[in-house]
Amino acid sequence: MTLDRRRARLAEARLYAIVDTGYVAADRVLAVAGELVRGGVDLLQFRAKNWPQAEIVKVGRALRALLPAFDAPRPGPLFILNDHPGLVEEMGADGVHVGQDDLAVASARAQAGAGVLVGKSTHSLAQAVAAEREGADYIGVGPLFATPTKPDYAPVGLGLIGRVAAEVRVPQFCIGGVNEKTLPEVLSAGARRVVIVSDLLRSGDIPAYCARVRAALAGTRLD
Ligand code: TZP
Ligand code: MG
């Protein structure tokens, strides 16, 4: 898969889910990923903080095998690994996600390989602009609200969404405390793409939850 094809897919993406091992037990990772695929998420990130690398590779390869290919009749989500650009190739991931305290985008790309997407977390307008200049293929913007998934970060507030949209061209995924309850105000503030972690993972019916969120996102226009 070429970088151009991956970027084209990213340009259409609206709903980003994270299989976070802080919420999903190791023996549930594949089943939950399958539910997210059934829900039609556009990106699926595997986030296994504090796992040994060998374990991340093992489960990551199983995830890759489970996710439908891009050219399948119903294509699967882009598969993104959190951290560890050096493991991307052997897992066959489509991309890697780095934070402000991780590697620079260029270093992550050099380690992950030429065709791989690189996403970066940002928490301010300056960081968002800098991430695009650094060459990030997409950015995360947040946390919009206080969230137990990232407890050490101060919320950035909904006002940042519009300011980033005015300055940045790469896709922006709004994150942090996004859920079905907050989604209307997040969309009203200008968000067109979202990441939902805990509320989605805890929902009793992941495919149905995804369908409702996708319908709400589809009611807003991508520029
Ligand atoms: N980066 C900024 S907020 C966040 C990350 C990974 C966590 C979002 O999780 P939740 O549970 O959807 O608030
Ligand atoms: Mg990181």
mmCIF file of C-alpha atoms and ligand atoms in Angstrom:
data_model
loop_
_atom_site.group_PDB
_atom_site.id
_atom_site.type_symbol
_atom_site.label_atom_id
_atom_site.label_comp_id
_atom_site.label_asym_id
_atom_site.label_seq_id
_atom_site.Cartn_x
_atom_site.Cartn_y
_atom_site.Cartn_z
ATOM 1 C CA MET A 1 0.000 0.000 0.000
ATOM 2 C CA THR A 2 1.440 3.348 -1.019
ATOM 3 C CA LEU A 3 1.513 6.435 1.146
ATOM 4 C CA ASP A 4 -0.695 8.243 -1.385
ATOM 5 C CA ARG A 5 -3.404 5.600 -1.154
ATOM 6 C CA ARG A 6 -3.253 5.642 2.607
ATOM 7 C CA ARG A 7 -3.486 9.437 2.619
ATOM 8 C CA ALA A 8 -6.464 9.322 0.274
ATOM 9 C CA ARG A 9 -8.211 6.972 2.675
ATOM 10 C CA LEU A 10 -7.293 9.196 5.603
ATOM 11 C CA ALA A 11 -8.794 12.229 3.873
ATOM 12 C CA GLU A 12 -12.226 10.552 3.990
ATOM 13 C CA ALA A 13 -11.883 9.237 7.540
ATOM 14 C CA ARG A 14 -14.244 10.477 10.262
ATOM 15 C CA LEU A 15 -14.283 8.003 13.169
ATOM 16 C CA TYR A 16 -11.095 6.834 14.859
ATOM 17 C CA ALA A 17 -11.162 4.176 17.570
ATOM 18 C CA ILE A 18 -8.377 3.041 19.882
ATOM 19 C CA VAL A 19 -8.062 -0.459 21.278
ATOM 20 C CA ASP A 20 -6.444 0.697 24.501
ATOM 21 C CA THR A 21 -5.238 -2.091 26.770
ATOM 22 C CA GLY A 22 -6.014 0.177 29.712
ATOM 23 C CA TYR A 23 -9.666 -0.648 28.943
ATOM 24 C CA VAL A 24 -9.474 -3.907 27.007
ATOM 25 C CA ALA A 25 -8.021 -7.068 28.562
ATOM 26 C CA ALA A 26 -5.370 -8.811 26.480
ATOM 27 C CA ASP A 27 -7.651 -11.747 25.740
ATOM 28 C CA ARG A 28 -10.386 -9.399 24.459
ATOM 29 C CA VAL A 29 -8.271 -7.292 22.077
ATOM 30 C CA LEU A 30 -9.093 -9.252 18.922
ATOM 31 C CA ALA A 31 -12.793 -9.582 19.711
ATOM 32 C CA VAL A 32 -13.125 -5.860 20.414
ATOM 33 C CA ALA A 33 -11.227 -5.024 17.223
ATOM 34 C CA GLY A 34 -13.667 -7.236 15.326
ATOM 35 C CA GLU A 35 -16.604 -5.320 16.813
ATOM 36 C CA LEU A 36 -15.003 -2.009 15.811
ATOM 37 C CA VAL A 37 -14.552 -3.301 12.265
ATOM 38 C CA ARG A 38 -18.216 -4.293 12.197
ATOM 39 C CA GLY A 39 -19.000 -0.777 13.381
ATOM 40 C CA GLY A 40 -17.157 0.603 10.373
ATOM 41 C CA VAL A 41 -14.500 2.695 12.115
ATOM 42 C CA ASP A 42 -12.116 4.396 9.677
ATOM 43 C CA LEU A 43 -8.981 4.139 11.786
ATOM 44 C CA LEU A 44 -8.132 1.642 14.482
ATOM 45 C CA GLN A 45 -5.189 2.282 16.779
ATOM 46 C CA PHE A 46 -3.598 -0.351 18.959
ATOM 47 C CA ARG A 47 -2.378 1.292 22.179
ATOM 48 C CA ALA A 48 -0.636 -1.007 24.624
ATOM 49 C CA LYS A 49 1.252 1.199 27.037
ATOM 50 C CA ASN A 50 3.757 -0.736 29.162
ATOM 51 C CA TRP A 51 3.463 -3.967 27.211
ATOM 52 C CA PRO A 52 6.694 -5.746 26.238
ATOM 53 C CA GLN A 53 7.538 -5.160 22.590
ATOM 54 C CA ALA A 54 7.400 -8.866 21.721
ATOM 55 C CA GLU A 55 3.812 -8.991 22.990
ATOM 56 C CA ILE A 56 2.863 -5.865 21.031
ATOM 57 C CA VAL A 57 4.234 -7.445 17.847
ATOM 58 C CA LYS A 58 2.448 -10.729 18.468
ATOM 59 C CA VAL A 59 -0.961 -9.165 19.079
ATOM 60 C CA GLY A 60 -0.326 -6.524 16.411
ATOM 61 C CA ARG A 61 0.257 -9.200 13.788
ATOM 62 C CA ALA A 62 -2.911 -10.984 14.843
ATOM 63 C CA LEU A 63 -4.795 -7.702 14.524
ATOM 64 C CA ARG A 64 -3.388 -7.141 11.047
ATOM 65 C CA ALA A 65 -4.536 -10.604 10.030
ATOM 66 C CA LEU A 66 -8.018 -9.921 11.383
ATOM 67 C CA LEU A 67 -8.554 -6.510 9.749
ATOM 68 C CA PRO A 68 -9.986 -6.670 6.231
ATOM 69 C CA ALA A 69 -7.580 -5.444 3.557
ATOM 70 C CA PHE A 70 -8.038 -2.111 1.861
ATOM 71 C CA ASP A 71 -9.090 -3.688 -1.380
ATOM 72 C CA ALA A 72 -11.564 -6.082 0.269
ATOM 73 C CA PRO A 73 -15.240 -5.655 -0.716
ATOM 74 C CA ARG A 74 -15.768 -4.013 2.674
ATOM 75 C CA PRO A 75 -12.344 -2.471 3.379
ATOM 76 C CA GLY A 76 -11.046 -2.474 6.909
ATOM 77 C CA PRO A 77 -9.856 0.531 8.885
ATOM 78 C CA LEU A 78 -6.387 2.000 8.610
ATOM 79 C CA PHE A 79 -4.368 0.228 11.264
ATOM 80 C CA ILE A 80 -2.263 2.542 13.423
ATOM 81 C CA LEU A 81 0.231 1.564 16.116
ATOM 82 C CA ASN A 82 0.688 3.847 19.102
ATOM 83 C CA ASP A 83 4.410 4.545 19.630
ATOM 84 C CA HIS A 84 7.077 2.029 18.461
ATOM 85 C CA PRO A 85 7.697 3.109 14.842
ATOM 86 C CA GLY A 86 10.362 0.408 14.687
ATOM 87 C CA LEU A 87 7.674 -2.283 15.063
ATOM 88 C CA VAL A 88 5.357 -0.994 12.350
ATOM 89 C CA GLU A 89 6.873 -2.866 9.455
ATOM 90 C CA GLU A 90 6.859 -6.308 11.044
ATOM 91 C CA MET A 91 3.258 -5.783 12.140
ATOM 92 C CA GLY A 92 2.162 -4.537 8.740
ATOM 93 C CA ALA A 93 0.511 -1.458 10.267
ATOM 94 C CA ASP A 94 -0.560 1.424 8.021
ATOM 95 C CA GLY A 95 0.686 4.088 10.368
ATOM 96 C CA VAL A 96 2.172 5.094 13.670
ATOM 97 C CA HIS A 97 0.997 7.648 16.204
ATOM 98 C CA VAL A 98 3.417 9.702 18.277
ATOM 99 C CA GLY A 99 2.914 12.141 21.138
ATOM 100 C CA GLN A 100 4.594 15.427 21.954
ATOM 101 C CA ASP A 101 7.139 13.659 24.123
ATOM 102 C CA ASP A 102 7.925 10.958 21.572
ATOM 103 C CA LEU A 103 10.048 10.977 18.413
ATOM 104 C CA ALA A 104 9.900 13.749 15.840
ATOM 105 C CA VAL A 105 7.698 12.965 12.838
ATOM 106 C CA ALA A 106 10.667 12.614 10.483
ATOM 107 C CA SER A 107 12.398 10.160 12.825
ATOM 108 C CA ALA A 108 9.205 8.135 13.235
ATOM 109 C CA ARG A 109 8.781 8.040 9.445
ATOM 110 C CA ALA A 110 12.395 7.019 8.926
ATOM 111 C CA GLN A 111 11.996 4.149 11.386
ATOM 112 C CA ALA A 112 8.545 3.049 10.251
ATOM 113 C CA GLY A 113 9.192 3.093 6.499
ATOM 114 C CA ALA A 114 8.350 5.332 3.570
ATOM 115 C CA GLY A 115 4.749 4.245 2.970
ATOM 116 C CA VAL A 116 3.601 4.638 6.538
ATOM 117 C CA LEU A 117 1.288 7.350 7.893
ATOM 118 C CA VAL A 118 2.516 9.336 10.871
ATOM 119 C CA GLY A 119 0.031 10.982 13.225
ATOM 120 C CA LYS A 120 0.844 13.277 16.109
ATOM 121 C CA SER A 121 -0.988 14.370 19.265
ATOM 122 C CA THR A 122 -1.299 18.130 19.763
ATOM 123 C CA HIS A 123 -2.608 20.118 22.715
ATOM 124 C CA SER A 124 -2.429 23.708 21.458
ATOM 125 C CA LEU A 125 -2.608 25.753 18.263
ATOM 126 C CA ALA A 126 1.176 26.150 18.220
ATOM 127 C CA GLN A 127 1.681 22.389 18.507
ATOM 128 C CA ALA A 128 -0.891 21.725 15.773
ATOM 129 C CA VAL A 129 0.803 24.126 13.350
ATOM 130 C CA ALA A 130 4.213 22.725 14.244
ATOM 131 C CA ALA A 131 3.066 19.121 13.712
ATOM 132 C CA GLU A 132 1.829 19.934 10.209
ATOM 133 C CA ARG A 133 5.099 21.728 9.401
ATOM 134 C CA GLU A 134 6.974 18.700 10.701
ATOM 135 C CA GLY A 135 5.143 16.574 8.146
ATOM 136 C CA ALA A 136 2.477 14.793 10.207
ATOM 137 C CA ASP A 137 -0.174 13.148 8.016
ATOM 138 C CA TYR A 138 -2.865 13.865 10.595
ATOM 139 C CA ILE A 139 -3.083 15.324 14.063
ATOM 140 C CA GLY A 140 -5.039 14.636 17.222
ATOM 141 C CA VAL A 141 -6.435 17.759 18.919
ATOM 142 C CA GLY A 142 -7.222 17.540 22.614
ATOM 143 C CA PRO A 143 -8.048 16.531 25.195
ATOM 144 C CA LEU A 144 -11.164 18.627 24.616
ATOM 145 C CA PHE A 145 -12.510 17.668 28.041
ATOM 146 C CA ALA A 146 -10.952 16.159 31.149
ATOM 147 C CA THR A 147 -10.668 12.419 30.617
ATOM 148 C CA PRO A 148 -9.579 9.449 32.727
ATOM 149 C CA THR A 149 -7.871 8.016 29.627
ATOM 150 C CA LYS A 150 -5.275 10.799 29.774
ATOM 151 C CA PRO A 151 -5.501 12.020 33.355
ATOM 152 C CA ASP A 152 -2.392 14.229 33.407
ATOM 153 C CA TYR A 153 -3.512 16.585 30.634
ATOM 154 C CA ALA A 154 -5.451 19.811 31.120
ATOM 155 C CA PRO A 155 -8.471 20.097 28.825
ATOM 156 C CA VAL A 156 -7.886 22.386 25.847
ATOM 157 C CA GLY A 157 -11.549 23.392 25.430
ATOM 158 C CA LEU A 158 -13.808 23.408 22.396
ATOM 159 C CA GLY A 159 -12.532 26.786 21.172
ATOM 160 C CA LEU A 160 -9.307 25.213 19.955
ATOM 161 C CA ILE A 161 -11.123 23.216 17.268
ATOM 162 C CA GLY A 162 -11.946 26.222 15.105
ATOM 163 C CA ARG A 163 -8.588 27.886 15.626
ATOM 164 C CA VAL A 164 -6.768 24.758 14.465
ATOM 165 C CA ALA A 165 -9.130 24.261 11.514
ATOM 166 C CA ALA A 166 -8.343 27.799 10.343
ATOM 167 C CA GLU A 167 -4.583 27.208 10.328
ATOM 168 C CA VAL A 168 -4.011 23.530 9.583
ATOM 169 C CA ARG A 169 -4.827 21.537 6.457
ATOM 170 C CA VAL A 170 -4.031 17.933 7.430
ATOM 171 C CA PRO A 171 -6.953 15.982 8.941
ATOM 172 C CA GLN A 172 -7.680 16.857 12.556
ATOM 173 C CA PHE A 173 -9.139 14.270 14.913
ATOM 174 C CA CYS A 174 -10.712 15.775 18.016
ATOM 175 C CA ILE A 175 -10.109 13.668 21.089
ATOM 176 C CA GLY A 176 -10.578 13.532 24.832
ATOM 177 C CA GLY A 177 -13.950 13.144 26.494
ATOM 178 C CA VAL A 178 -15.754 12.757 23.192
ATOM 179 C CA ASN A 179 -18.801 10.542 23.596
ATOM 180 C CA GLU A 180 -22.397 10.393 22.416
ATOM 181 C CA LYS A 181 -23.410 12.998 25.004
ATOM 182 C CA THR A 182 -20.689 15.521 24.125
ATOM 183 C CA LEU A 183 -20.709 14.846 20.368
ATOM 184 C CA PRO A 184 -23.353 17.486 19.476
ATOM 185 C CA GLU A 185 -21.348 20.321 21.069
ATOM 186 C CA VAL A 186 -18.091 18.938 19.629
ATOM 187 C CA LEU A 187 -19.638 18.987 16.145
ATOM 188 C CA SER A 188 -21.140 22.440 16.722
ATOM 189 C CA ALA A 189 -17.661 23.670 17.617
ATOM 190 C CA GLY A 190 -16.533 22.585 14.152
ATOM 191 C CA ALA A 191 -15.146 19.080 14.616
ATOM 192 C CA ARG A 192 -15.481 16.872 11.552
ATOM 193 C CA ARG A 193 -13.423 13.915 12.765
ATOM 194 C CA VAL A 194 -13.314 12.382 16.237
ATOM 195 C CA VAL A 195 -11.527 9.792 18.318
ATOM 196 C CA ILE A 196 -13.616 8.054 20.955
ATOM 197 C CA VAL A 197 -11.883 5.725 23.384
ATOM 198 C CA SER A 198 -13.466 4.850 26.729
ATOM 199 C CA ASP A 199 -17.141 5.493 26.040
ATOM 200 C CA LEU A 200 -17.040 3.405 22.880
ATOM 201 C CA LEU A 201 -15.063 0.554 24.443
ATOM 202 C CA ARG A 202 -17.423 0.416 27.407
ATOM 203 C CA SER A 203 -20.600 0.523 25.384
ATOM 204 C CA GLY A 204 -22.641 -2.670 25.402
ATOM 205 C CA ASP A 205 -23.033 -2.706 21.629
ATOM 206 C CA ILE A 206 -19.945 -1.350 19.843
ATOM 207 C CA PRO A 207 -21.235 -1.685 16.256
ATOM 208 C CA ALA A 208 -24.488 0.113 17.109
ATOM 209 C CA TYR A 209 -22.610 2.870 18.939
ATOM 210 C CA CYS A 210 -20.303 3.331 15.944
ATOM 211 C CA ALA A 211 -23.246 3.472 13.569
ATOM 212 C CA ARG A 212 -24.904 6.262 15.568
ATOM 213 C CA VAL A 213 -21.696 8.304 15.753
ATOM 214 C CA ARG A 214 -20.967 7.768 12.061
ATOM 215 C CA ALA A 215 -24.455 8.958 11.196
ATOM 216 C CA ALA A 216 -23.952 12.119 13.266
ATOM 217 C CA LEU A 217 -20.567 12.763 11.617
ATOM 218 C CA ALA A 218 -22.027 12.137 8.176
ATOM 219 C CA GLY A 219 -24.499 14.934 8.865
ATOM 220 C CA THR A 220 -21.601 17.404 8.815
ATOM 221 C CA ARG A 221 -19.659 18.300 5.687
ATOM 222 C CA LEU A 222 -15.966 17.755 5.149
ATOM 223 C CA ASP A 223 -14.475 20.815 3.441
HETATM 224 N N1 TZP B 1 -5.038 11.832 23.756
HETATM 225 C C1 TZP B 1 -5.651 12.969 24.131
HETATM 226 S S1 TZP B 1 -7.048 12.630 25.031
HETATM 227 C C2 TZP B 1 -6.817 10.966 24.874
HETATM 228 C C3 TZP B 1 -5.666 10.701 24.167
HETATM 229 C C4 TZP B 1 -5.137 9.356 23.847
HETATM 230 C C5 TZP B 1 -7.712 9.959 25.463
HETATM 231 C C6 TZP B 1 -9.113 10.023 24.956
HETATM 232 O O1 TZP B 1 -9.878 9.040 25.573
HETATM 233 P P1 TZP B 1 -11.426 9.185 25.910
HETATM 234 O O2 TZP B 1 -11.688 7.994 26.782
HETATM 235 O O3 TZP B 1 -12.183 9.089 24.596
HETATM 236 O O4 TZP B 1 -11.629 10.476 26.607
HETATM 237 MG MG MG B 2 3.238 8.072 22.640
#
